[in-house]
PDB file of C-alpha atoms in Angstrom:
ATOM      1  CA  ALA W 228      66.723 -48.113  24.632  1.00 46.00           C
ATOM      2  CA  SER W 229      70.191 -47.679  22.944  1.00 48.00           C
ATOM      3  CA  GLU W 230      70.479 -45.401  19.760  1.00 50.00           C
ATOM      4  CA  GLU W 231      70.301 -48.364  17.534  1.00 55.00           C
ATOM      5  CA  GLU W 232      67.143 -49.575  18.919  1.00 60.00           C
ATOM      6  CA  TYR W 233      65.236 -46.273  18.888  1.00 57.00           C
ATOM      7  CA  HIS W 234      64.372 -45.548  15.261  1.00 55.00           C
ATOM      8  CA  GLY W 235      62.913 -41.617  16.399  1.00 60.00           C
ATOM      9  CA  LYS W 236      60.796 -39.969  14.187  1.00 61.00           C
ATOM     10  CA  GLY W 237      60.472 -38.712  10.347  1.00 60.00           C
ATOM     11  CA  LEU W 238      58.900 -37.384   7.595  1.00 61.00           C
ATOM     12  CA  PHE W 239      58.753 -39.608   4.479  1.00 63.00           C
ATOM     13  CA  GLU W 240      58.208 -37.642   1.727  1.00 67.00           C
ATOM     14  CA  VAL W 241      56.268 -39.705  -0.928  1.00 66.00           C
ATOM     15  CA  ALA W 242      54.338 -41.756   2.092  1.00 66.00           C
ATOM     16  CA  CYS W 243      53.089 -38.464   3.388  1.00 70.00           C
ATOM     17  CA  ARG W 244      51.933 -37.635   0.392  1.00 76.00           C
ATOM     18  CA  MET W 245      49.776 -40.951  -0.328  1.00 85.00           C
ATOM     19  CA  ALA W 246      45.908 -40.836  -0.416  1.00 92.00           C
ATOM     20  CA  HIS W 247      43.798 -43.100   1.795  1.00 95.00           C
ATOM     21  CA  SER W 248      41.734 -45.814   0.662  1.00 96.00           C
ATOM     22  CA  CYS W 249      40.130 -48.316   2.644  1.00 96.00           C
ATOM     23  CA  HIS W 250      40.987 -50.898  -0.403  1.00 95.00           C
ATOM     24  CA  PRO W 251      44.348 -49.828  -1.014  1.00 95.00           C
ATOM     25  CA  ASN W 252      46.633 -50.609  -4.112  1.00 95.00           C
ATOM     26  CA  CYS W 253      49.939 -50.013  -1.863  1.00 94.00           C
ATOM     27  CA  VAL W 254      51.212 -50.897   1.749  1.00 92.00           C
ATOM     28  CA  TRP W 255      53.981 -49.394   3.759  1.00 86.00           C
ATOM     29  CA  TYR W 256      56.519 -50.583   6.192  1.00 84.00           C
ATOM     30  CA  ARG W 257      59.789 -49.444   7.738  1.00 79.00           C
ATOM     31  CA  SER W 258      62.885 -50.653   6.556  1.00 80.00           C
ATOM     32  CA  PRO W 259      64.549 -52.587   9.307  1.00 84.00           C
ATOM     33  CA  ASN W 260      67.332 -50.040  10.294  1.00 80.00           C
ATOM     34  CA  GLY W 261      63.891 -47.577  10.423  1.00 73.00           C
ATOM     35  CA  ARG W 262      65.669 -44.757   8.300  1.00 74.00           C
ATOM     36  CA  SER W 263      63.277 -45.445   5.171  1.00 78.00           C
ATOM     37  CA  GLN W 264      60.140 -46.253   4.309  1.00 81.00           C
ATOM     38  CA  ILE W 265      59.101 -49.102   1.874  1.00 85.00           C
ATOM     39  CA  ILE W 266      55.931 -48.912  -0.338  1.00 88.00           C
ATOM     40  CA  ARG W 267      55.011 -51.871  -2.137  1.00 92.00           C
ATOM     41  CA  THR W 268      52.233 -52.522  -4.577  1.00 93.00           C
ATOM     42  CA  ILE W 269      49.345 -54.971  -3.659  1.00 95.00           C
ATOM     43  CA  GLN W 270      47.270 -54.366  -6.805  1.00 93.00           C
ATOM     44  CA  PRO W 271      48.055 -53.875 -10.327  1.00 93.00           C
ATOM     45  CA  ILE W 272      48.604 -49.949 -11.108  1.00 93.00           C
ATOM     46  CA  GLN W 273      48.356 -48.044 -14.008  1.00 95.00           C
ATOM     47  CA  LYS W 274      50.139 -45.243 -15.457  1.00 94.00           C
ATOM     48  CA  GLY W 275      48.046 -42.298 -13.662  1.00 93.00           C
ATOM     49  CA  ASP W 276      46.487 -44.104 -11.248  1.00 93.00           C
ATOM     50  CA  LEU W 277      46.460 -42.800  -7.466  1.00 91.00           C
ATOM     51  CA  MET W 278      48.293 -45.039  -5.371  1.00 92.00           C
ATOM     52  CA  THR W 279      46.875 -45.295  -1.987  1.00 94.00           C
ATOM     53  CA  ILE W 280      47.433 -46.947   1.231  1.00 93.00           C
ATOM     54  CA  SER W 281      45.332 -47.107   4.257  1.00 95.00           C
ATOM     55  CA  TYR W 282      45.530 -44.941   7.320  1.00 94.00           C
ATOM     56  CA  LEU W 283      43.782 -47.561   9.078  1.00 95.00           C
ATOM     57  CA  SER W 284      45.059 -50.404  11.135  1.00 92.00           C
ATOM     58  CA  CYS W 285      44.093 -53.784  10.058  1.00 90.00           C
ATOM     59  CA  ASP W 286      41.535 -54.262  12.529  1.00 92.00           C
ATOM     60  CA  MET W 287      39.918 -51.193  11.494  1.00 94.00           C
ATOM     61  CA  LEU W 288      39.886 -52.200   7.639  1.00 93.00           C
ATOM     62  CA  ILE W 289      37.278 -55.093   8.710  1.00 92.00           C
ATOM     63  CA  MET W 290      34.869 -52.862  10.270  1.00 93.00           C
ATOM     64  CA  PRO W 291      31.735 -51.821   9.076  1.00 92.00           C
ATOM     65  CA  THR W 292      31.869 -48.581   6.552  1.00 91.00           C
ATOM     66  CA  PHE W 293      30.165 -46.576   8.714  1.00 89.00           C
ATOM     67  CA  VAL W 294      32.302 -47.137  11.657  1.00 92.00           C
ATOM     68  CA  ARG W 295      35.854 -46.714   9.171  1.00 94.00           C
ATOM     69  CA  ARG W 296      34.308 -43.581   8.361  1.00 92.00           C
ATOM     70  CA  LEU W 297      33.808 -42.221  11.959  1.00 92.00           C
ATOM     71  CA  GLU W 298      37.469 -43.143  12.791  1.00 95.00           C
ATOM     72  CA  LEU W 299      38.789 -41.467   9.829  1.00 95.00           C
ATOM     73  CA  ASN W 300      36.805 -38.188  10.369  1.00 94.00           C
ATOM     74  CA  GLN W 301      37.892 -38.284  14.337  1.00 95.00           C
ATOM     75  CA  ALA W 302      41.297 -39.173  13.459  1.00 95.00           C
ATOM     76  CA  TRP W 303      42.034 -37.350  10.200  1.00 93.00           C
ATOM     77  CA  ASN W 304      39.007 -34.937   9.816  1.00 95.00           C
ATOM     78  CA  PHE W 305      37.593 -36.484   6.071  1.00 93.00           C
ATOM     79  CA  GLN W 306      34.816 -38.515   5.330  1.00 91.00           C
ATOM     80  CA  CYS W 307      35.930 -41.276   3.154  1.00 93.00           C
ATOM     81  CA  PHE W 308      34.753 -41.916  -0.527  1.00 93.00           C
ATOM     82  CA  CYS W 309      36.977 -44.213  -1.842  1.00 94.00           C
ATOM     83  CA  SER W 310      35.953 -46.936  -3.814  1.00 92.00           C
ATOM     84  CA  ARG W 311      35.034 -49.497  -1.477  1.00 93.00           C
ATOM     85  CA  CYS W 312      33.055 -46.952   1.089  1.00 91.00           C
ATOM     86  CA  ALA W 313      30.853 -45.211  -1.668  1.00 89.00           C
ATOM     87  CA  SER W 314      30.016 -48.552  -3.295  1.00 86.00           C
ATOM     88  CA  ALA W 315      26.538 -48.673  -4.605  1.00 81.00           C
ATOM     89  CA  GLN W 316      26.365 -52.203  -3.839  1.00 83.00           C
ATOM     90  CA  GLY W 317      26.882 -51.897  -0.019  1.00 86.00           C
ATOM     91  CA  ASP W 318      29.294 -53.003   2.823  1.00 89.00           C
ATOM     92  CA  ASP W 319      31.263 -55.662   2.211  1.00 88.00           C
ATOM     93  CA  THR W 320      31.917 -56.168   5.496  1.00 89.00           C
ATOM     94  CA  ARG W 321      28.017 -57.448   6.089  1.00 88.00           C
ATOM     95  CA  SER W 322      26.985 -59.713   3.667  1.00 88.00           C
ATOM     96  CA  PHE W 323      24.243 -62.619   3.012  1.00 91.00           C
ATOM     97  CA  ASN W 324      23.861 -65.537   0.950  1.00 92.00           C
ATOM     98  CA  CYS W 325      20.910 -64.945  -1.761  1.00 91.00           C
ATOM     99  CA  ALA W 326      17.608 -66.041  -0.431  1.00 90.00           C
ATOM    100  CA  ASN W 327      17.220 -67.736  -4.324  1.00 91.00           C
ATOM    101  CA  ALA W 328      18.683 -71.238  -3.482  1.00 91.00           C
ATOM    102  CA  SER W 329      19.887 -71.940  -6.886  1.00 95.00           C
ATOM    103  CA  CYS W 330      22.047 -68.202  -7.193  1.00 95.00           C
ATOM    104  CA  LYS W 331      25.415 -67.660  -5.888  1.00 94.00           C
ATOM    105  CA  GLY W 332      25.302 -63.990  -5.165  1.00 93.00           C
ATOM    106  CA  TYR W 333      24.641 -62.163  -1.775  1.00 91.00           C
ATOM    107  CA  TYR W 334      23.250 -59.205  -0.543  1.00 91.00           C
ATOM    108  CA  LEU W 335      25.220 -56.273   1.305  1.00 89.00           C
ATOM    109  CA  VAL W 336      23.826 -53.988   4.095  1.00 88.00           C
ATOM    110  CA  GLN W 337      23.656 -50.485   2.980  1.00 84.00           C
ATOM    111  CA  GLN W 338      24.267 -48.021   5.925  1.00 80.00           C
ATOM    112  CA  LEU W 339      26.999 -45.333   4.839  1.00 68.00           C
ATOM    113  CA  ASP W 340      26.932 -43.257   8.459  1.00 69.00           C
ATOM    114  CA  LEU W 341      25.637 -44.324  12.016  1.00 69.00           C
ATOM    115  CA  ASP W 342      22.648 -42.102  11.486  1.00 76.00           C
ATOM    116  CA  ASP W 343      21.221 -43.843   8.739  1.00 77.00           C
ATOM    117  CA  HIS W 344      18.933 -46.871   9.147  1.00 81.00           C
ATOM    118  CA  PRO W 345      20.558 -50.100   7.827  1.00 83.00           C
ATOM    119  CA  LYS W 346      18.723 -51.632   4.448  1.00 84.00           C
ATOM    120  CA  MET W 347      19.625 -54.651   2.420  1.00 86.00           C
ATOM    121  CA  GLY W 348      20.837 -53.952  -1.221  1.00 86.00           C
ATOM    122  CA  SER W 349      19.661 -56.178  -4.099  1.00 89.00           C
ATOM    123  CA  CYS W 350      21.494 -59.452  -4.621  1.00 91.00           C
ATOM    124  CA  THR W 351      24.929 -59.062  -6.345  1.00 91.00           C
ATOM    125  CA  VAL W 352      24.060 -61.744  -8.937  1.00 94.00           C
ATOM    126  CA  CYS W 353      20.232 -61.858  -9.700  1.00 93.00           C
ATOM    127  CA  GLU W 354      19.361 -58.588  -8.404  1.00 92.00           C
ATOM    128  CA  GLU W 355      16.789 -60.241  -6.473  1.00 90.00           C
ATOM    129  CA  GLU W 356      15.413 -57.612  -3.417  1.00 86.00           C
ATOM    130  CA  ILE W 357      14.520 -58.801  -0.036  1.00 82.00           C
ATOM    131  CA  SER W 358      11.268 -56.973   1.518  1.00 71.00           C
ATOM    132  CA  PRO W 359      11.606 -55.718   4.804  1.00 63.00           C
TER     133      PRO W 359
END
């Protein structure tokens, strides 16, 4: 490859300090010449908010919470407690319509770790619970 095609490696001062979230408020990409990293917001950010990016690929971001946490633990040696992973409602990648036909809510599966037995949370709207 010619020197123009090879972008090399770099340490990007701002991006390397950004925290991870499975529901990030920023994305990053390299400039066309490979010499800069561009960070764009994808959600409104208020003064004092932590700017976050995802350390995971798009394919991994659609995986269940326990799979994302396992990947982050193996690759970066930390357990994710972002707003998405720590949601009391449950795993937003595994949802089911409420059993009450007149309700527009849904149930989310709750399983934070691979060793946990999955359970169904209450409906996000009417709070109806499903008995096992």
